[in-house]
C-alpha positions as semicolon CSV with decimal commas, in nm:
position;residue;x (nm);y (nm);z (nm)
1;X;1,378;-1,335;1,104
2;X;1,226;-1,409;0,772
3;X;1,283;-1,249;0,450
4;X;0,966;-1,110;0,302
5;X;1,053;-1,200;-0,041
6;X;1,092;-1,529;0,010
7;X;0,824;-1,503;0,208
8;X;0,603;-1,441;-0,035
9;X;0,784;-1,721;-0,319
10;X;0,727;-1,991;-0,037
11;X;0,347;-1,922;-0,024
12;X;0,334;-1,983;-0,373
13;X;0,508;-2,285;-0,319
14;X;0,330;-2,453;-0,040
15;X;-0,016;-2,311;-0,130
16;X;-0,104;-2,702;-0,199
17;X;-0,048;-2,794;0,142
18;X;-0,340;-2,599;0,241
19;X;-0,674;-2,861;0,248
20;X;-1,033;-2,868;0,333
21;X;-1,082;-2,985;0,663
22;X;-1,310;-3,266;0,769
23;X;-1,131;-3,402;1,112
24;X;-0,748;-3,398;1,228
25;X;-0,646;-3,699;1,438
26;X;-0,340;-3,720;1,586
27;X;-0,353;-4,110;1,608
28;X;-0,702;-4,220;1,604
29;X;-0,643;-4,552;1,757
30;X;-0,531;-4,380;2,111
31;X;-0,891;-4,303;2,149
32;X;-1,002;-4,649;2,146
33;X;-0,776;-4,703;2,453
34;X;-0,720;-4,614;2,813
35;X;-0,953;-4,316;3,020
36;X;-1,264;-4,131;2,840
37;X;-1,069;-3,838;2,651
38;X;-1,120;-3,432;2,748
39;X;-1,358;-3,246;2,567
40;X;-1,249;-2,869;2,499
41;X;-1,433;-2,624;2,272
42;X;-1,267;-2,293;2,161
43;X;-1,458;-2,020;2,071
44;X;-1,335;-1,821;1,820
45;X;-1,352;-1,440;1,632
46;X;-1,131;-1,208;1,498
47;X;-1,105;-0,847;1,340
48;X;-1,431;-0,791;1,513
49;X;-1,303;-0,367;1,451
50;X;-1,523;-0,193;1,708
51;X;-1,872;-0,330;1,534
52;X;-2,100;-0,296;1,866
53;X;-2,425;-0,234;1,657
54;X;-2,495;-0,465;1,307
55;X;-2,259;-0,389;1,039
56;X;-2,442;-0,234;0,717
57;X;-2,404;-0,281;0,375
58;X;-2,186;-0,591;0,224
59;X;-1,979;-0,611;0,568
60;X;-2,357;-0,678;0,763
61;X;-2,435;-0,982;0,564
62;X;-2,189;-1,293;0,495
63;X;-2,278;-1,689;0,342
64;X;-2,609;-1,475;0,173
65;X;-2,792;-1,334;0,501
66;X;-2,735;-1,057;0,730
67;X;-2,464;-1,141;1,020
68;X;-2,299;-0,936;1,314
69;X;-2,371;-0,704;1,597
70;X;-2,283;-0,745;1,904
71;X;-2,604;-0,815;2,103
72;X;-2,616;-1,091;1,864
73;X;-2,260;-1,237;1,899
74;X;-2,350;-1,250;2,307
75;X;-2,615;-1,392;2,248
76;X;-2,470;-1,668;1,999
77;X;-2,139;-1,713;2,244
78;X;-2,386;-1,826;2,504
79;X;-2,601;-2,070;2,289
80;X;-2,212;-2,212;2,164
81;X;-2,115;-2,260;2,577
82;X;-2,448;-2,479;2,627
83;X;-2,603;-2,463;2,928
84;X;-2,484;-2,725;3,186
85;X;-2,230;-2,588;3,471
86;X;-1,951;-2,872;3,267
87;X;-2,021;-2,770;2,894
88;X;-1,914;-2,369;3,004
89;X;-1,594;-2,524;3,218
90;X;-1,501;-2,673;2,936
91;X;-1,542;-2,365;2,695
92;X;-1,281;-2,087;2,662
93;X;-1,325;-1,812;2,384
94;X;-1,017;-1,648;2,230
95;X;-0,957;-1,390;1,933
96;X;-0,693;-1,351;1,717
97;X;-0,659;-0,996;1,661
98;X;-0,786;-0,638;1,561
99;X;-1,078;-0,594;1,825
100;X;-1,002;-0,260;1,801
101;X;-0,907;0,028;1,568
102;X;-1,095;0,094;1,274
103;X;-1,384;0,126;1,439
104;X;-1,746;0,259;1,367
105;X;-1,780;0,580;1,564
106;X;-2,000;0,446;1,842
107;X;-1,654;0,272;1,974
108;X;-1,399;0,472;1,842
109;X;-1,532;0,811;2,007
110;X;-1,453;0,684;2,309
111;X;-1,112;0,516;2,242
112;X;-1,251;0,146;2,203
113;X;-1,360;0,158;2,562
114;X;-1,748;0,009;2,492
115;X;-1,509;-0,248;2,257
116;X;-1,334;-0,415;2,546
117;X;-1,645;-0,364;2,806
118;X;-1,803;-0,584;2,531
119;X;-1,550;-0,831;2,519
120;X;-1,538;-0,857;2,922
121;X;-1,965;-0,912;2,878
122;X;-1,875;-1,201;2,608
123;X;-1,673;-1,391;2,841
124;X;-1,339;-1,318;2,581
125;X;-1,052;-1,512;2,779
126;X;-0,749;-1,478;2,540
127;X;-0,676;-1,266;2,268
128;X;-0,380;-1,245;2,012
129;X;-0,279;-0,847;1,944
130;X;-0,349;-0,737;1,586
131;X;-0,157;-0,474;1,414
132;X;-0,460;-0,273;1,513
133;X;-0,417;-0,277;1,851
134;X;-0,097;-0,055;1,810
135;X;-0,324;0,266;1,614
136;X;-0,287;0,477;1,915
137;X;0,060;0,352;2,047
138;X;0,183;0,047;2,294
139;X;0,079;0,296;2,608
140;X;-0,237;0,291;2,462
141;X;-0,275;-0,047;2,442
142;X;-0,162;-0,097;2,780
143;X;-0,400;0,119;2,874
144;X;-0,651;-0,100;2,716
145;X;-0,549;-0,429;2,924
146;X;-0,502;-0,256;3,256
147;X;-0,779;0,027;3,283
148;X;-0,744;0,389;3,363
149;X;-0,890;0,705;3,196
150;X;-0,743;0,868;2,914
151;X;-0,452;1,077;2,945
152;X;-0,630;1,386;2,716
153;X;-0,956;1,282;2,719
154;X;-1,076;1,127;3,058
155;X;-1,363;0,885;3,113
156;X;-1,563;1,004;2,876
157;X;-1,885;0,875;2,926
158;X;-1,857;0,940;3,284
159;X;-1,761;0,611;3,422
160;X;-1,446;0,441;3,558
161;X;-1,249;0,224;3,234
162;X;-1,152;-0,064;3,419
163;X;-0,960;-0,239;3,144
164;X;-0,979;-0,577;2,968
165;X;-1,057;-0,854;3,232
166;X;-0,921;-1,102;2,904
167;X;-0,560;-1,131;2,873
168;X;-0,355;-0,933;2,580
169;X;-0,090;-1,148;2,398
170;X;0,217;-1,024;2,262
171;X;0,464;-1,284;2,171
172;X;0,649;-1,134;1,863
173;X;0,561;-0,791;1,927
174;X;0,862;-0,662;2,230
175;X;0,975;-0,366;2,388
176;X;1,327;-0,271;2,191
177;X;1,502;-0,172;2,442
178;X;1,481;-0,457;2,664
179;X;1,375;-0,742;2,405
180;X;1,083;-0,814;2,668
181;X;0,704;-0,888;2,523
182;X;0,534;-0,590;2,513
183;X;0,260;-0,813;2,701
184;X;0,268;-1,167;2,829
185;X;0,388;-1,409;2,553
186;X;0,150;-1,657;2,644
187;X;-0,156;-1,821;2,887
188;X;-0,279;-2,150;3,026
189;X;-0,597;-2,271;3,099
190;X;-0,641;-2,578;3,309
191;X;-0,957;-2,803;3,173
192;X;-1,061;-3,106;3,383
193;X;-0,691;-3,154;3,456
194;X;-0,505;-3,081;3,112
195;X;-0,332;-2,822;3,008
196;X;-0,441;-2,570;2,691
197;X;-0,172;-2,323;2,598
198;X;-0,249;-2,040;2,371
199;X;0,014;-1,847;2,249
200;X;-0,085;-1,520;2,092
201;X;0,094;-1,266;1,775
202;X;0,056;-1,030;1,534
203;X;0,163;-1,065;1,170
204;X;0,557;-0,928;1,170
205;X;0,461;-0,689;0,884
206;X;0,270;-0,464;1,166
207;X;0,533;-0,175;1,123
208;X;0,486;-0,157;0,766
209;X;0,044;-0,087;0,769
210;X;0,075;0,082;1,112
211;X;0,164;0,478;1,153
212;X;0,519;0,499;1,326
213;X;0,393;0,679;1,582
214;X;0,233;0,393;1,683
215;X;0,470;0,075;1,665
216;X;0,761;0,333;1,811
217;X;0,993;0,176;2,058
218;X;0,841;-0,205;1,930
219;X;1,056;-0,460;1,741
220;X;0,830;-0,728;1,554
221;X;0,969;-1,080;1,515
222;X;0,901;-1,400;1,282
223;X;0,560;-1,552;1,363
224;X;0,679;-1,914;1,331
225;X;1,008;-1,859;1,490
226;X;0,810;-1,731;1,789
227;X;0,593;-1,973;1,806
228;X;0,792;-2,247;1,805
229;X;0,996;-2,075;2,076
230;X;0,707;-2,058;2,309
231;X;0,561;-2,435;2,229
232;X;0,872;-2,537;2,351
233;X;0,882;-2,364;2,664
234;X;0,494;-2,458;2,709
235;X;0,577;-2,811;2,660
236;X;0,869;-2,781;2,904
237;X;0,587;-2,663;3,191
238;X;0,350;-3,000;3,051
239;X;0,174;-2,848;2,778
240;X;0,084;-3,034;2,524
241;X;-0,239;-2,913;2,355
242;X;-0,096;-2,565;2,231
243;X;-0,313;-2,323;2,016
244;X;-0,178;-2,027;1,801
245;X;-0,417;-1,697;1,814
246;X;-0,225;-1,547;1,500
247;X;-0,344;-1,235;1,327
248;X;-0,217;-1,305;1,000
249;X;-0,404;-1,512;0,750
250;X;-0,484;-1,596;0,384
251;X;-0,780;-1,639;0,163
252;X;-0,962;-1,881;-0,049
253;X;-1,098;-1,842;-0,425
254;X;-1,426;-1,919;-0,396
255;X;-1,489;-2,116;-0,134
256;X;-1,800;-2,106;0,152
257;X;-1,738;-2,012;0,505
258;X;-1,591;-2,349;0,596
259;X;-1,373;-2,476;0,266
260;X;-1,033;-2,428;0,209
261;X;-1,079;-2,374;-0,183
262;X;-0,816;-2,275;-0,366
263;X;-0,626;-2,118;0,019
264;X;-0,308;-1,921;-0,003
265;X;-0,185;-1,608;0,168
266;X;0,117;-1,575;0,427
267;X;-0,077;-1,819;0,672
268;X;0,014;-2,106;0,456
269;X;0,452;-2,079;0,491
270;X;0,359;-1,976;0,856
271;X;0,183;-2,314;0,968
272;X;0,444;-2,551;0,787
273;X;0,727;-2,354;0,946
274;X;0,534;-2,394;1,293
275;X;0,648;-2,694;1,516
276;X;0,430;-2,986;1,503
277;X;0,339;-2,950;1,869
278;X;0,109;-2,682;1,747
279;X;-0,213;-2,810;1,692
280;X;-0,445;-2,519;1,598
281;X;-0,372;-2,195;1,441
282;X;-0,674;-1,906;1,485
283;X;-0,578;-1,666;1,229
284;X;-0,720;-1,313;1,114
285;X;-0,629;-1,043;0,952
286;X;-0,743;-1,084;0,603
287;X;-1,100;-1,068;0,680
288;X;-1,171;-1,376;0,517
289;X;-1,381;-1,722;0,678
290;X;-1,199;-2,016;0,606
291;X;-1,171;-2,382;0,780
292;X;-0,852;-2,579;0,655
293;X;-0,620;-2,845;0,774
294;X;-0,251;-2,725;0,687
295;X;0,070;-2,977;0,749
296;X;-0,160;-3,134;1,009
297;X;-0,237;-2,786;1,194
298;X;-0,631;-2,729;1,146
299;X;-0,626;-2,323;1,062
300;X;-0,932;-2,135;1,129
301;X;-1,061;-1,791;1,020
302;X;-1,430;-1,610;1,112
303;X;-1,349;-1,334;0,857
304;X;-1,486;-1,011;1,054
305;X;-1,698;-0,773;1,219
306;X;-1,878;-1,026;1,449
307;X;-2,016;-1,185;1,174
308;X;-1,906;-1,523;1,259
309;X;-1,773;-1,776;1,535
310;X;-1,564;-2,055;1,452
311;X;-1,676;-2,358;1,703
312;X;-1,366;-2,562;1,761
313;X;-1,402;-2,896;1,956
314;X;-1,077;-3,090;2,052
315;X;-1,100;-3,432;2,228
316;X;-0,769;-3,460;2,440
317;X;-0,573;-3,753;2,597
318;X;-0,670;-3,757;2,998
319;X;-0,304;-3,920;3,007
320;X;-0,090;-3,744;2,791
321;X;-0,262;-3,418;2,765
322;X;-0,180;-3,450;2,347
323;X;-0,466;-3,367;2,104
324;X;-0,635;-3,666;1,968
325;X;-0,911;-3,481;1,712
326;X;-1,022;-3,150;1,606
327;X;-1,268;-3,022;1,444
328;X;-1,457;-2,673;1,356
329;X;-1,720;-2,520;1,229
330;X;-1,757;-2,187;1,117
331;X;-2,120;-2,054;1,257
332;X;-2,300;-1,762;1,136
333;X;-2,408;-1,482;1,381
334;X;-2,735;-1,403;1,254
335;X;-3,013;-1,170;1,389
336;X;-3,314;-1,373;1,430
337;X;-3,221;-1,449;1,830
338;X;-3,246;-1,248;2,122
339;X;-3,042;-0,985;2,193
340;X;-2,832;-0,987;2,482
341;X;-2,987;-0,743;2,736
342;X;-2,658;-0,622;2,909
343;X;-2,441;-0,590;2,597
344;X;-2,762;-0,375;2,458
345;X;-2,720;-0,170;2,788
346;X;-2,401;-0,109;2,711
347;X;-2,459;0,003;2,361
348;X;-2,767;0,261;2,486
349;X;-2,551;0,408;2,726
350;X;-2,294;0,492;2,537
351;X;-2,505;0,618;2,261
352;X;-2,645;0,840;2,522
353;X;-2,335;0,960;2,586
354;X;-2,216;1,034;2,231
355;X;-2,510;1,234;2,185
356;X;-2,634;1,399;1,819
357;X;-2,309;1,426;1,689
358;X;-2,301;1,086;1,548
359;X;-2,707;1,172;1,377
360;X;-2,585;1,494;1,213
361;X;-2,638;1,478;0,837
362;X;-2,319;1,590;0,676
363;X;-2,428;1,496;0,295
364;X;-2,620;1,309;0,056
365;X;-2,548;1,044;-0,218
366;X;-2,733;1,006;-0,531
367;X;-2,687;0,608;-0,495
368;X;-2,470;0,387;-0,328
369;X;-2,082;0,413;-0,335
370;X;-1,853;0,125;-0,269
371;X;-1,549;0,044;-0,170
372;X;-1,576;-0,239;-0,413
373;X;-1,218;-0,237;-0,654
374;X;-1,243;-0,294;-0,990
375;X;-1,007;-0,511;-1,181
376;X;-0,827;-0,367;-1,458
377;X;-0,584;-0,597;-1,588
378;X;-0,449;-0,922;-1,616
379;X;-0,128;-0,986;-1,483
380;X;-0,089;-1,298;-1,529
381;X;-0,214;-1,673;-1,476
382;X;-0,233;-1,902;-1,170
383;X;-0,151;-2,266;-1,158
384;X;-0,434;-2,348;-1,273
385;X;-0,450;-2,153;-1,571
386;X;-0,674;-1,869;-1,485
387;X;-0,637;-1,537;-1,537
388;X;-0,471;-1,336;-1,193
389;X;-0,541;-0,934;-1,168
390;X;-0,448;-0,623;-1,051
391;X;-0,730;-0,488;-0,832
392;X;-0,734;-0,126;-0,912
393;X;-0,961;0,171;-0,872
394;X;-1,246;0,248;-0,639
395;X;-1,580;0,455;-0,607
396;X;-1,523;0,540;-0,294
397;X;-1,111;0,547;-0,276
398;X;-1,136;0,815;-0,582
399;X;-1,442;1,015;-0,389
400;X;-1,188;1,082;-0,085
401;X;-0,904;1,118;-0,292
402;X;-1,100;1,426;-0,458
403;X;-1,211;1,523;-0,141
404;X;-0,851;1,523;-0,004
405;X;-0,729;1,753;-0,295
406;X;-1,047;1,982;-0,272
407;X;-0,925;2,011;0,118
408;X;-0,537;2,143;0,046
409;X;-0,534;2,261;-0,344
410;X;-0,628;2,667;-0,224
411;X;-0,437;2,653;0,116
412;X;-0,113;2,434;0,010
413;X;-0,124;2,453;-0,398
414;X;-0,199;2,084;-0,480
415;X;-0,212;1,974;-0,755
416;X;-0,297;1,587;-0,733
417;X;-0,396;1,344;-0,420
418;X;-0,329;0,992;-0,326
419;X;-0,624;0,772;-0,085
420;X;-0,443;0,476;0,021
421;X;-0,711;0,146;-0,057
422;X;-0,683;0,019;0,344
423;X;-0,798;0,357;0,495
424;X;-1,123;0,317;0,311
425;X;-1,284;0,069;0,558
426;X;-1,689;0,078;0,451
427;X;-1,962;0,129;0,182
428;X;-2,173;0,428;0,147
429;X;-2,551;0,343;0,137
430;X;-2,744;0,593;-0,075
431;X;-2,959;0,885;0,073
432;X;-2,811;1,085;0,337
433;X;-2,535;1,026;0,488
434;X;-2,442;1,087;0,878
435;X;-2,160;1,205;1,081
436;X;-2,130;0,847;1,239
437;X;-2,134;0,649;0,860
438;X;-1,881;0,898;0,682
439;X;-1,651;0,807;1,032
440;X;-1,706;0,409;0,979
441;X;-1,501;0,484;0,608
442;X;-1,213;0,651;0,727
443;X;-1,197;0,593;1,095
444;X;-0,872;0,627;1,159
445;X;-0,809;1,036;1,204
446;X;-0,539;1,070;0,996
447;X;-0,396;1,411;0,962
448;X;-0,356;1,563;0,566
449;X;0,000;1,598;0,454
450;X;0,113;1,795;0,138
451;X;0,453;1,787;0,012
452;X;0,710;1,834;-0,263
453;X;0,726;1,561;-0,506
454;X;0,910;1,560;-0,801
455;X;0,774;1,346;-1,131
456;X;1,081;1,127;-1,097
457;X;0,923;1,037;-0,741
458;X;0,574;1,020;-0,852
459;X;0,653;0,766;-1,114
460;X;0,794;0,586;-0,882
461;X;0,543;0,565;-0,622
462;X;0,336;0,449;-0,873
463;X;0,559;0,130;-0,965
464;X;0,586;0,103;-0,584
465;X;0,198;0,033;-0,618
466;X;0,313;-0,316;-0,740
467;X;0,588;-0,442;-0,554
468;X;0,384;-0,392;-0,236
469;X;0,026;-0,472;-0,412
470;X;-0,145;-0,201;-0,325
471;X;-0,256;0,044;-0,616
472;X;-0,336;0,411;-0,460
473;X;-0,657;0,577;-0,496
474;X;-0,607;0,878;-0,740
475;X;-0,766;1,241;-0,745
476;X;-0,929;1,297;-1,041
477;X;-0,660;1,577;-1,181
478;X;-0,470;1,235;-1,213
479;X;-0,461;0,995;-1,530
480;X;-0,186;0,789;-1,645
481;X;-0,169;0,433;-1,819
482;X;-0,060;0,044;-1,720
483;X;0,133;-0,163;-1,912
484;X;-0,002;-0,551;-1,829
485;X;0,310;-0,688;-1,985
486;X;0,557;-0,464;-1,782
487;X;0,835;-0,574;-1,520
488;X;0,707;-0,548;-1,141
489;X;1,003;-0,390;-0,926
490;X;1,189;-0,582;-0,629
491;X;1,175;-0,502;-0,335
492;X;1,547;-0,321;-0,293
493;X;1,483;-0,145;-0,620
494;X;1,090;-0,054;-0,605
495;X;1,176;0,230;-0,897
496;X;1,292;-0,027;-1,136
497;X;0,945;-0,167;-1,304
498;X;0,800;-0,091;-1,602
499;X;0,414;-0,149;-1,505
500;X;0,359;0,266;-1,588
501;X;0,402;0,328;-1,943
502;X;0,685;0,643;-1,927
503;X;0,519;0,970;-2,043
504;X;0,175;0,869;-1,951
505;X;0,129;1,025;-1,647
506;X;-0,087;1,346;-1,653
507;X;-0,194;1,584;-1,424
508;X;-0,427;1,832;-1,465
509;X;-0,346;1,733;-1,860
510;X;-0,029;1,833;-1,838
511;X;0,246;1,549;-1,884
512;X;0,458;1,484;-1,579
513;X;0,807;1,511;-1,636
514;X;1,087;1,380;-1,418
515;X;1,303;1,740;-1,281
516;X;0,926;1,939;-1,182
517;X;0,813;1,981;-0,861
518;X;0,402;1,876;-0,788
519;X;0,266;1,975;-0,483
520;X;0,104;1,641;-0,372
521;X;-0,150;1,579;-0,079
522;X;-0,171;1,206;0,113
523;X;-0,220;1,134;0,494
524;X;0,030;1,098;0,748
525;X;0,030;0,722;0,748
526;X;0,159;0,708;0,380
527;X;0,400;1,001;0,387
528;X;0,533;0,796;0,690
529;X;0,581;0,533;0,426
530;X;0,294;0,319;0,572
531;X;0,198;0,036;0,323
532;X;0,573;0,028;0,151
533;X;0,555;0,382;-0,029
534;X;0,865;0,489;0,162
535;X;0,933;0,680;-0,180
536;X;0,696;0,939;0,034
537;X;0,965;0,926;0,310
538;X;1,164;1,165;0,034
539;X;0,897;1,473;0,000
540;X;1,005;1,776;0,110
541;X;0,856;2,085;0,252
542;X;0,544;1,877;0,374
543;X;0,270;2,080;0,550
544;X;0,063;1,919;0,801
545;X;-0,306;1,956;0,745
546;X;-0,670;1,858;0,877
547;X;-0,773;1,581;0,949
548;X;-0,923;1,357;0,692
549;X;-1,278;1,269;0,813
550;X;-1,268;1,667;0,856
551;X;-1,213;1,683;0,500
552;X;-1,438;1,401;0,384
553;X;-1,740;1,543;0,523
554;X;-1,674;1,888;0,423
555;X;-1,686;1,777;0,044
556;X;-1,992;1,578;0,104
557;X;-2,180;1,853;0,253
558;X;-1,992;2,115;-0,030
559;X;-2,095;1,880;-0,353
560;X;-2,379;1,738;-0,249
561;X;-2,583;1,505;-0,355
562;X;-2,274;1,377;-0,464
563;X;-2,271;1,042;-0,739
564;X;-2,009;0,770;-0,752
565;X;-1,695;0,925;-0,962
566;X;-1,634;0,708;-1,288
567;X;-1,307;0,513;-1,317
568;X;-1,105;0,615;-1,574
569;X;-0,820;0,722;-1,379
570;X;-0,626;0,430;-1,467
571;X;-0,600;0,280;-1,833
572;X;-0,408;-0,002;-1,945
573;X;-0,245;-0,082;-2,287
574;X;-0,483;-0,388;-2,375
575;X;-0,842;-0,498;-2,286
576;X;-0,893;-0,709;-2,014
577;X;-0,962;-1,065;-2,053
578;X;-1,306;-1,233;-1,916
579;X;-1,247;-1,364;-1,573
């Protein structure tokens, strides 16, 4: 197994390697010779997150127009497959990841059920597991691949849940206590004679963002390790065209939905560790559209929500079965076509069967609040000389975070609260605001949990923020001050920066001081340790609250019409440079 430190060093390292892609060829001259070559297009999405009707706000549009919905991605999957009885054999569609979980409520009520209906409509063939798929717990997701009601809730729309008629992958992801995949490793499709393995993963990291609950009894290996594992025992049963469905990514600076501008991110070490029998690497997880050739591996990404596909087309050796070209293009799902008619069956019906719950007006905003994070300092430069930052506080993130304290200060006596930046999954539009949009932010049910922190531990949660990258939303009883020149802590000593200036740390106005006791309110993922804070992991008397949509949308309908808090929780020792 890898590391993560060095991890992270050799993506700085190899970032370079990472290129625009125009064509791969394996050896261009072997398609001048011998029998016409095999064409095979994938079709390709990932982190697609439960989005059955048109995503709103920023995560409906992407490359300047509106993008996504289901009815539409049909719709576009069929166009992609073309119409002759040959150009469909040839097509198989794949994900990499995160079809589920953090879902809009029209899905999520329902346990992602309409989700993998949907993917059975779209003709979905493979699919890589995403640390998503393990929210509700590896029974769960078995569940989800073989069918069968829920064990608390039954078939709740009334129907039989047949299960996913696309295959699960699980190569890195095994049972413990037998070292066995959690689900098959890996699948093969036969086109016009040759072999096409995929080989499907989640990113290791998946215990570390997922609740325990739900990665319990699961032991997460090395992606590239695993991979190259299983392209050896694919080419050992005459594979030779192998694909990677990998949810794990990176991200560019800047560039359109099909450069490779400026790419880095775990993705990067991941392909040039990967065998060079790998040919193609659909990757997810980051959220981000990108189309790049890396150590001769082209890497694809349709960032998320439905919003894109990624059209690969491989031309393949009748003889040898090896990959002689590839190619993609990343293609917009927009909303001037037809809708599909059976996928918008689907979505009536179970609309029907969710009923006015998902209407009700909980609260109004005076404008729009985003998720949107600001930057607030500089933290250092890249190689190219530009400034790098710490993304910071949120509109949103601090809204919940107050609504979280407002929630537990009468009932459990705290004092501050703590929104952690990944639980806050969508914008709020302005007007009212319904049942169903205050579920699409924070989807995930997470139960309230206040505990016994002392300042000691609260400063260093707060350094924690920047050895795993992730600064915390902050209730507005909390204020304290960055230092841009300060030490980030490793990760075996995650107390031992100096980012937070000592003695700046307020709450309520009061300085913070290292032997008091602060009654402190989070969810159950973070005081878990979920996202690295396993500082959290050392609260004590921790009382289990509600949950924290429950206390979202009782502070909406409390303070209502409620307006976007300012962001001034955080201050840093010098000004900010222009980006």
């Amino acid at each position: 197994m890898s590391v993560p430190g060095m991890r992270r060093a050799a993506v700085g390292l190899v970032a370079l390697a990472a290129t625009a892609l125009g064509t791969v060829a394996a050896n261009p001259s072997q398609a001048e010779a011998g029998p016409k070559p095999v064409d095979v297009k994938l079709l390709a999405i990932n982190d697609f997150h439960g989005n059955l009707e048109p995503p709103t706000g920023s995560s409906g549009t992407i490359a300047g127009q509106p993008a996504g919905g289901a009815e539409y991605l049909a719709t576009q999957l069929a166009k992609l497959r073309g119409t002759t009885e040959e150009e469909q054999e040839r097509t198989i569609t794949v994900a990499a990841g995160d079809l589920i979980g953090a879902s809009p409520l029209l899905s999520a009520a329902f346990h992602d059920e309409p989700t993998i209906e949907e993917m059975n409509l779209a003709g979905l063939e493979f699919t890589s597991v995403g640390n998503h798929e393990f929210d509700e717990g590896a029974t769960e997701l078995l569940r989800m691949q073989n069918g069968g009601c829920h064990p608390v809730d039954g078939c709740a729309d009334g129907t039989p849940f047949e299960g996913a008629k696309f295959q699960y992958l699980s190569a890195n992801a095994f049972k413990t206590a037998t070292g066995q995949p959690l689900l098959p490793p890996y699948g093969i499709k036969k086109v016009d004679g040759v072999k096409v393995g995929f080989i499907g993963m989640t990113l290791e990291g998946t215990p570390q963002i997922v609740s325990q609950q739900g990665v319990a009894g699961l032991t997460f290996a090395d992606e590239a390790e695993t991979a190259n594992k299983y392209a050896r025992i694919l080419r050992a049963q005459g594979v030779q065209t192998i694909v990677v469905l990998l949810h794990e990514g990176g991200v560019q600076n800047g560039g359109g939905i099909n450069d490779c501008t400026g790419f880095s991110g775990p993705i990067v070490d991941i392909a040039n560790r990967m065998d060079p029998s790998i040919d193609v690497i659909v990757s997810g997880h980051t959220h981000a559209a990108y189309n790049c050739n890396i150590n001769g591996k082209l890497v694809t990404s349709a960032s998320s929500f439905g919003r894109l596909v990624t059209d690969i087309d491989l031309q393949i050796d009748r003889r040898t079965g090896d990959v002689l070209t590839a190619k993609a293009n990343n293609v917009v799902v927009t909303r001037d076509v037809a809708k599909d008619p059976a996928t918008t069956d689907l979505i009536n019906r179970y609309k029907t069967a969710l009923g006015p719950v998902a209407d009700k007006v909980v609260g109004e905003t005076t404008s729009a609040i985003t998720k949107t994070q600001e930057n607030l300092y500089q933290t250092g430069v890249d190689a190219n000389g530009k400034p790098t930052y710490q993304t910071g506080e949120s509109p949103l993130g601090n809204l919940i975070a107050d609504a979280q304290l407002a929630a537990t200060d009468n009932e459990q006596n705290a004092v501050a609260a703590f929104m952690n930046p990944g639980g806050v999954r969508a914008d709020l539009d302005a007007g009212p605001v319904t049942y169903a949009e205050a579920f699409t932010v924070q989807p995930f049910a997470n139960n309230l949990v206040t505990l016994d922190l002392t300042g000691a531990q609260l400063y260093c949660m707060l350094e924690q923020q920047f050895t795993v990258a992730r600064v915390l939303y902050a209730s507005s009883t909390v204020h304290y001050v960055v230092d841009p020149n300060g030490t980030t802590a490793a990760a075996g000593a995650p107390c031992g920066g100096t980012r937070v200036v000592r003695g700046s740390l307020t709450i309520n106005g009061a300085p913070v001081t290292d032997t008091a006791t602060y009654r402190v309110t989070v969810n159950n993922f973070l005081s878990g340790g979920g996202d690295g804070f396993s500082v959290l992991t050392g609260g004590t008397n921790p009382v289990t609250g509600m949950i924290d949509l429950d206390a979202f949308t009782a502070y909406l309908t409390e303070k209502s019409p409620v307006s976007a808090p300012t962001l001034n929780r955080i201050q840093t020792t010098t000004e900010v440079p222009a980006a």
